[in-house]
Coordinates of C-alpha atoms and ligand atoms in Angstrom, one line a residue:
M1242 CA -78.4 -52.8 -83.9
S1243 CA -81.3 -54.8 -85.3
A1244 CA -84.6 -53.0 -86.0
T1245 CA -87.5 -53.6 -83.6
L1246 CA -91.2 -53.4 -84.3
T1247 CA -91.3 -49.9 -82.8
D1248 CA -88.7 -48.7 -85.4
A1249 CA -91.2 -49.4 -88.2
P1250 CA -92.5 -46.3 -89.9
P1251 CA -96.2 -45.5 -89.3
R1252 CA -98.5 -47.4 -91.6
T1253 CA -100.3 -45.5 -94.2
S1254 CA -103.7 -46.6 -95.0
S1255 CA -104.1 -47.8 -98.6
I1256 CA -107.9 -47.4 -98.2
T1257 CA -107.6 -43.6 -98.6
S1258 CA -105.6 -43.8 -101.8
A1259 CA -107.6 -43.8 -105.0
P1260 CA -107.9 -47.3 -106.5
T1261 CA -106.1 -47.7 -109.8
A1262 CA -108.1 -49.2 -112.7
P1263 CA -106.8 -52.6 -113.7
V1264 CA -104.9 -52.6 -117.0
P1265 CA -106.7 -54.8 -119.6
S1266 CA -104.8 -58.0 -120.1
D1267 CA -104.0 -57.3 -123.8
Q1268 CA -102.4 -53.9 -122.8
R1269 CA -100.3 -55.3 -119.9
K1270 CA -96.6 -55.5 -120.5
G1271 CA -95.1 -59.0 -120.2
L1272 CA -93.4 -59.7 -116.9
S1273 CA -89.7 -58.9 -117.0
K1274 CA -87.0 -61.3 -115.8
K1275 CA -86.7 -59.0 -112.7
E1276 CA -90.3 -59.5 -111.9
I1277 CA -90.3 -63.2 -112.3
A1278 CA -86.8 -64.1 -110.9
A1279 CA -86.8 -65.0 -107.1
D1280 CA -83.7 -66.2 -105.3
H1281 CA -80.3 -66.4 -107.0
P1282 CA -80.0 -70.0 -108.3
T1283 CA -77.7 -72.1 -106.1
W1284 CA -76.6 -74.4 -109.0
C1285 CA -72.9 -74.9 -109.7
P1286 CA -71.5 -72.4 -112.2
G1287 CA -71.9 -73.9 -115.7
C1288 CA -74.8 -76.3 -114.7
G1289 CA -77.1 -76.8 -117.7
D1290 CA -80.2 -76.1 -115.5
F1291 CA -79.4 -72.4 -115.7
S1292 CA -80.3 -72.4 -119.4
V1293 CA -83.7 -74.0 -118.8
L1294 CA -84.5 -71.4 -116.1
A1295 CA -83.5 -68.5 -118.3
L1296 CA -85.6 -69.9 -121.1
Y1297 CA -88.6 -70.3 -118.8
F1298 CA -88.3 -66.6 -117.9
K1299 CA -88.2 -65.8 -121.6
L1300 CA -91.3 -67.9 -122.2
I1301 CA -93.2 -66.1 -119.4
E1302 CA -92.2 -62.8 -120.8
K1303 CA -92.8 -63.6 -124.4
R1304 CA -96.2 -65.2 -123.9
K1305 CA -97.3 -62.7 -121.3
L1306 CA -98.0 -65.2 -118.6
W1307 CA -99.0 -63.5 -115.3
H1308 CA -97.9 -64.4 -111.8
E1309 CA -101.4 -65.5 -110.9
K1310 CA -101.8 -67.6 -114.0
I1311 CA -98.8 -69.9 -113.7
T1312 CA -97.7 -72.5 -111.2
T1313 CA -94.2 -74.0 -111.1
I1314 CA -94.0 -77.5 -109.5
A1315 CA -91.0 -79.8 -108.9
G1316 CA -90.0 -82.8 -106.8
I1317 CA -86.5 -83.1 -105.3
G1318 CA -83.1 -82.8 -106.9
C1319 CA -80.8 -80.1 -108.1
S1320 CA -83.1 -79.5 -111.1
S1321 CA -86.1 -79.7 -108.8
R1322 CA -84.9 -76.6 -106.9
F1323 CA -86.3 -74.8 -109.9
P1324 CA -89.5 -73.3 -108.2
Y1325 CA -87.3 -71.6 -105.6
F1326 CA -85.9 -69.4 -108.3
V1327 CA -89.2 -68.4 -109.8
Q1328 CA -91.3 -65.6 -108.3
A1329 CA -94.7 -67.2 -108.8
H1330 CA -97.0 -69.8 -107.1
G1331 CA -95.3 -73.2 -107.0
A1332 CA -94.0 -75.9 -104.8
H1333 CA -90.8 -77.8 -104.3
Y1334 CA -92.6 -81.0 -103.5
I1335 CA -91.8 -84.6 -102.4
H1336 CA -89.2 -86.6 -104.3
G1337 CA -90.9 -88.2 -107.3
R1338 CA -94.4 -86.8 -106.4
A1339 CA -94.4 -83.6 -108.4
L1340 CA -96.8 -85.0 -111.1
P1341 CA -99.6 -86.1 -108.8
F1342 CA -99.4 -82.8 -107.0
A1343 CA -99.5 -80.9 -110.3
S1344 CA -102.3 -83.1 -111.5
G1345 CA -104.5 -81.9 -108.7
I1346 CA -103.8 -78.3 -109.5
S1347 CA -104.4 -78.9 -113.2
L1348 CA -107.7 -80.6 -112.6
S1349 CA -109.0 -78.1 -110.1
R1350 CA -107.7 -74.9 -111.7
P1351 CA -108.2 -75.1 -115.5
D1352 CA -107.3 -71.4 -115.8
L1353 CA -103.7 -72.0 -114.8
H1354 CA -100.7 -73.1 -116.9
V1355 CA -99.1 -75.9 -114.9
F1356 CA -95.4 -76.3 -115.4
V1357 CA -93.5 -79.1 -113.8
F1358 CA -89.6 -79.3 -113.8
G1359 CA -87.4 -82.1 -112.5
G1360 CA -84.6 -84.5 -113.0
D1361 CA -84.2 -88.0 -114.5
G1362 CA -84.1 -89.6 -111.1
D1363 CA -87.2 -87.7 -109.9
A1364 CA -89.1 -88.6 -113.1
F1365 CA -88.0 -92.1 -113.9
S1366 CA -86.7 -93.7 -110.7
I1367 CA -88.8 -92.8 -107.7
G1368 CA -91.4 -91.0 -109.8
G1369 CA -91.5 -93.6 -112.6
N1370 CA -95.0 -94.8 -111.8
H1371 CA -96.4 -91.3 -111.6
F1372 CA -94.9 -90.5 -114.9
N1373 CA -96.6 -93.4 -116.6
H1374 CA -100.0 -92.7 -115.1
T1375 CA -100.0 -88.9 -115.6
A1376 CA -99.1 -89.6 -119.3
R1377 CA -101.8 -92.1 -119.9
K1378 CA -104.4 -89.9 -118.2
N1379 CA -103.4 -87.1 -120.5
I1380 CA -103.6 -84.4 -117.8
K1381 CA -102.9 -81.0 -119.1
M1382 CA -99.5 -79.7 -118.0
T1383 CA -96.0 -79.1 -119.3
Y1384 CA -93.4 -81.4 -117.9
V1385 CA -89.7 -80.6 -118.6
V1386 CA -87.3 -83.2 -117.4
M1387 CA -83.7 -81.9 -117.1
D1388 CA -81.9 -85.1 -117.9
N1389 CA -78.3 -85.1 -116.8
W1390 CA -77.9 -88.9 -116.7
V1391 CA -77.0 -88.8 -113.0
Y1392 CA -78.3 -88.0 -109.5
G1393 CA -76.6 -84.6 -109.0
L1394 CA -78.0 -83.4 -105.7
T1395 CA -76.9 -86.5 -103.8
K1396 CA -73.5 -86.4 -105.5
K1397 CA -73.2 -88.9 -108.3
Q1398 CA -75.3 -92.0 -108.1
T1399 CA -76.3 -94.0 -111.2
S1400 CA -79.7 -92.7 -112.5
P1401 CA -82.2 -94.6 -114.7
T1402 CA -80.7 -92.8 -117.7
S1403 CA -77.0 -93.3 -116.9
P1404 CA -75.4 -95.2 -119.8
L1405 CA -73.9 -98.7 -119.3
G1406 CA -70.4 -98.4 -117.9
F1407 CA -71.0 -95.1 -116.1
K1408 CA -68.8 -95.0 -113.0
S1409 CA -70.6 -93.6 -110.0
K1410 CA -70.8 -94.0 -106.2
T1411 CA -73.4 -96.8 -106.6
D1412 CA -71.6 -98.4 -109.5
T1413 CA -67.9 -98.0 -108.8
W1414 CA -67.0 -100.6 -111.5
G1415 CA -69.4 -99.0 -114.0
A1416 CA -73.2 -99.2 -114.4
V1417 CA -74.5 -102.6 -115.4
D1418 CA -78.2 -101.9 -115.7
Y1419 CA -79.7 -101.0 -119.1
P1420 CA -80.8 -97.3 -119.1
I1421 CA -84.3 -96.3 -119.9
N1422 CA -85.0 -94.2 -123.0
P1423 CA -87.2 -91.3 -121.8
M1424 CA -88.7 -90.7 -125.3
K1425 CA -89.7 -94.3 -125.8
Q1426 CA -91.0 -94.4 -122.3
A1427 CA -93.2 -91.3 -122.8
I1428 CA -94.6 -92.5 -126.1
A1429 CA -95.3 -96.0 -124.8
A1430 CA -97.0 -94.5 -121.7
G1431 CA -99.4 -92.5 -123.8
A1432 CA -98.0 -89.0 -123.6
T1433 CA -99.7 -86.9 -126.3
F1434 CA -96.8 -84.5 -126.8
V1435 CA -93.2 -85.8 -126.7
A1436 CA -90.2 -83.6 -127.6
R1437 CA -86.5 -83.6 -127.0
T1438 CA -84.1 -80.7 -126.7
T1439 CA -80.8 -79.8 -125.1
H1440 CA -79.6 -77.0 -122.8
S1441 CA -76.9 -76.0 -125.2
N1442 CA -79.4 -74.8 -127.8
P1443 CA -81.4 -72.0 -126.1
N1444 CA -83.6 -71.1 -129.0
H1445 CA -84.6 -74.7 -129.4
V1446 CA -85.4 -75.1 -125.6
L1447 CA -87.7 -72.1 -125.9
Q1448 CA -89.3 -73.5 -129.0
M1449 CA -90.0 -76.9 -127.4
M1450 CA -91.3 -75.5 -124.1
E1451 CA -93.6 -73.1 -126.0
A1452 CA -95.0 -75.9 -128.2
A1453 CA -95.5 -78.1 -125.1
M1454 CA -97.3 -75.3 -123.4
D1455 CA -99.6 -74.8 -126.3
H1456 CA -100.5 -78.5 -126.4
D1457 CA -103.8 -79.4 -124.9
G1458 CA -102.8 -82.4 -122.9
F1459 CA -99.7 -83.9 -121.2
G1460 CA -96.7 -82.2 -122.8
F1461 CA -93.4 -83.9 -122.1
V1462 CA -90.0 -82.4 -123.0
E1463 CA -86.7 -84.2 -122.3
C1464 CA -84.0 -81.5 -122.0
L1465 CA -80.5 -82.7 -121.8
S1466 CA -78.9 -80.6 -119.1
E1467 CA -75.3 -81.2 -118.3
C1468 CA -74.1 -81.7 -114.7
V1469 CA -70.7 -80.2 -114.9
E1470 CA -69.8 -81.4 -111.5
F1471 CA -70.6 -85.2 -111.8
Y1472 CA -71.0 -85.9 -115.5
E1473 CA -69.0 -83.3 -117.4
G1474 CA -69.0 -83.7 -121.1
A1475 CA -71.9 -86.2 -121.1
F1476 CA -73.6 -84.4 -124.0
D1477 CA -70.7 -83.1 -126.0
A1478 CA -71.6 -85.4 -128.9
S1479 CA -74.9 -83.3 -129.3
N1480 CA -73.2 -79.9 -129.1
P1481 CA -71.7 -78.5 -132.4
R1482 CA -69.5 -76.1 -130.3
K1483 CA -67.9 -79.2 -128.8
G1484 CA -67.5 -81.0 -132.1
G1485 CA -70.8 -82.8 -131.9
A1486 CA -74.0 -82.8 -134.0
F1487 CA -77.3 -81.3 -133.3
N1488 CA -79.7 -83.2 -135.6
V1489 CA -83.2 -81.8 -135.9
V1490 CA -86.1 -84.1 -136.5
P1491 CA -86.3 -84.7 -140.2
A1492 CA -88.8 -82.4 -142.0
D1493 CA -90.7 -85.4 -143.4
H1494 CA -91.3 -87.0 -140.0
D1495 CA -95.0 -87.4 -139.3
V1496 CA -95.5 -86.4 -135.7
T1497 CA -98.9 -88.2 -135.5
D1498 CA -97.2 -91.5 -136.4
E1499 CA -96.5 -93.3 -133.1
M1500 CA -94.4 -96.0 -134.7
A1501 CA -92.3 -93.4 -136.6
A1502 CA -91.8 -91.5 -133.3
Y1503 CA -90.7 -94.7 -131.5
K1504 CA -88.2 -95.4 -134.3
L1505 CA -86.8 -91.8 -134.0
A1506 CA -86.4 -92.4 -130.3
D1507 CA -84.4 -95.5 -131.0
E1508 CA -81.6 -93.7 -132.7
A1509 CA -78.2 -93.9 -131.0
F1510 CA -77.0 -90.8 -129.1
P1511 CA -77.0 -87.9 -130.0
G1512 CA -80.2 -88.9 -131.8
Y1513 CA -82.6 -86.2 -132.9
F1514 CA -84.0 -83.0 -131.4
G1515 CA -87.5 -81.7 -131.9
I1516 CA -91.1 -82.9 -131.6
F1517 CA -91.3 -86.7 -132.0
Y1518 CA -94.9 -87.2 -131.3
K1519 CA -98.1 -85.2 -131.0
A1520 CA -101.7 -86.6 -130.7
T1521 CA -105.0 -85.0 -130.3
K1522 CA -106.9 -86.8 -127.6
P1523 CA -109.5 -85.6 -125.0
T1524 CA -107.7 -84.7 -121.7
K1525 CA -108.8 -85.9 -118.3
N1526 CA -109.5 -82.3 -117.6
S1527 CA -112.1 -82.1 -120.3
K1528 CA -113.7 -85.4 -119.3
E1529 CA -113.9 -84.5 -115.6
A1530 CA -115.3 -81.1 -116.6
A1531 CA -118.0 -82.8 -118.6
I1532 CA -118.9 -85.2 -115.7
G1533 CA -119.1 -82.2 -113.4
A1534 CA -121.3 -80.2 -115.7
A1535 CA -123.7 -83.2 -116.2
A1536 CA -123.9 -83.7 -112.4
R1537 CA -124.6 -80.0 -111.9
E1538 CA -127.3 -80.1 -114.6
K1539 CA -129.1 -82.9 -112.7
V1540 CA -129.4 -80.8 -109.5
K1541 CA -130.1 -77.6 -111.3
G1542 CA -132.5 -75.3 -109.4
L1543 CA -132.2 -77.3 -106.2
K1544 CA -131.0 -75.7 -102.9
D1545 CA -127.9 -77.1 -101.2
W1546 CA -130.0 -78.9 -98.5
Q1547 CA -132.2 -80.5 -101.2
I1548 CA -129.1 -81.8 -103.0
L1549 CA -127.9 -83.2 -99.7
Q1550 CA -131.4 -84.7 -99.0
K1551 CA -131.3 -86.4 -102.4
T1552 CA -127.9 -87.9 -101.6
F1553 CA -129.1 -89.2 -98.3
D1554 CA -132.3 -90.6 -99.8
K1555 CA -130.1 -92.6 -102.3
L1556 CA -128.2 -94.1 -99.3
K1557 CA -131.4 -95.5 -97.7
Ligands
LIG275 C1 -87.9 -90.3 -100.6 C2 -86.5 -89.8 -100.9 N1 -85.6 -90.7 -101.4 C3 -84.4 -90.3 -101.7 C4 -84.0 -89.0 -101.6 C5 -82.6 -88.6 -101.9 N2 -82.5 -87.9 -103.2 C6 -82.7 -86.5 -103.2 S1 -82.5 -86.0 -104.8 C7 -82.2 -87.5 -105.4 C8 -81.9 -87.8 -106.8 C9 -82.1 -86.7 -107.7 O1 -81.7 -86.9 -109.0 P1 -82.4 -86.2 -110.2 O2 -83.9 -86.3 -110.2 O3 -81.8 -86.8 -111.5 O4 -82.0 -84.7 -110.0 P2 -80.6 -83.9 -110.3 O5 -80.1 -83.7 -108.9 O6 -79.7 -84.8 -111.0 O7 -81.0 -82.7 -111.0 C10 -82.3 -88.5 -104.4 C11 -82.1 -89.9 -104.5 C12 -85.0 -88.1 -101.1 N3 -84.8 -86.8 -101.0 N4 -86.3 -88.5 -100.8
LIG276 S1 -74.3 -80.9 -109.0 FE1 -74.6 -81.0 -111.2 S2 -76.8 -80.9 -111.5 FE2 -76.4 -80.2 -109.4 S3 -76.1 -77.9 -109.6 FE3 -74.1 -78.9 -109.8 S4 -73.8 -79.1 -112.0 FE4 -76.0 -78.8 -111.7
LIG277 MG1 -80.3 -86.1 -112.7

């Protein structure tokens, strides 16, 4: 028999219990996986996205990020189901629109770490415009694209990163359109942090996510993430356990050199893994904060109605 409201135990008032003093931030223990994991992920067994989620939990634990200080945003796709599986504020938003939504959060809540996760379709197909504009505006957030070279959720259509010849439901004879190169795209769009990693190297995923999080600006990480259902073996050539090669960015690569980064991004698959590009540029967050502070300074000492009056006077 199902429980009714009357079965509920009597409520005990929390008002009577002594308030516990808040633990100072530096003495708080990092959140454990149990505290940060929500629903059981519904991805297919073996999907590369599991690795990214596990490393996100690790990042939260390691860097002592609290529930109230992070937000996890995504669009639509298998990879974009990500926020469902995280016990924190977040949203599984509209297909391709995760970045403008995250931009609003980032600009209005500078105290939060804004993390965005999504797929290659979400980022570069329907969300392509937003990718370019969020990058050029240098809005502070960490954007991890789980690139599987296919639309997974909708069961195998060609994506903007699918290689030529890829046979899918939309290209039964093999893809004929030239794929985009996410790294080149990010650099050209003006992203100030551009890195590449792969789900099969967990330590490296964590390293790249951490570096992106520490970057003051738009941090983009392309993470190869195998879709075992619709593109099995796509990234074997980058996985030493499958006979491939995991090449790290050469030690003498200058990450501030845009042309050198572009050249690195032009290498044939499996290419390189690591930080390709990093620039120090004012963020839109800092520019808007300065505009806001200057505007507040102008009306300093005035009452709200006086500010309103001034605005109306200007309209006359
Ligand atoms: C406006 C809109 N158009 C199309 C769709 C259908 N749709 C859902 S997910 C998706 C592609 C997702 O691919 P990707 O971003 O690569 O994610 P993956 O599933 O591969 O992780 C599409 C076309 C949708 N949900 N909304
Ligand atoms: S369909 Fe592909 S991308 Fe989606 S959960 Fe399954 S393996 Fe992962
Ligand atoms: Mg995809």
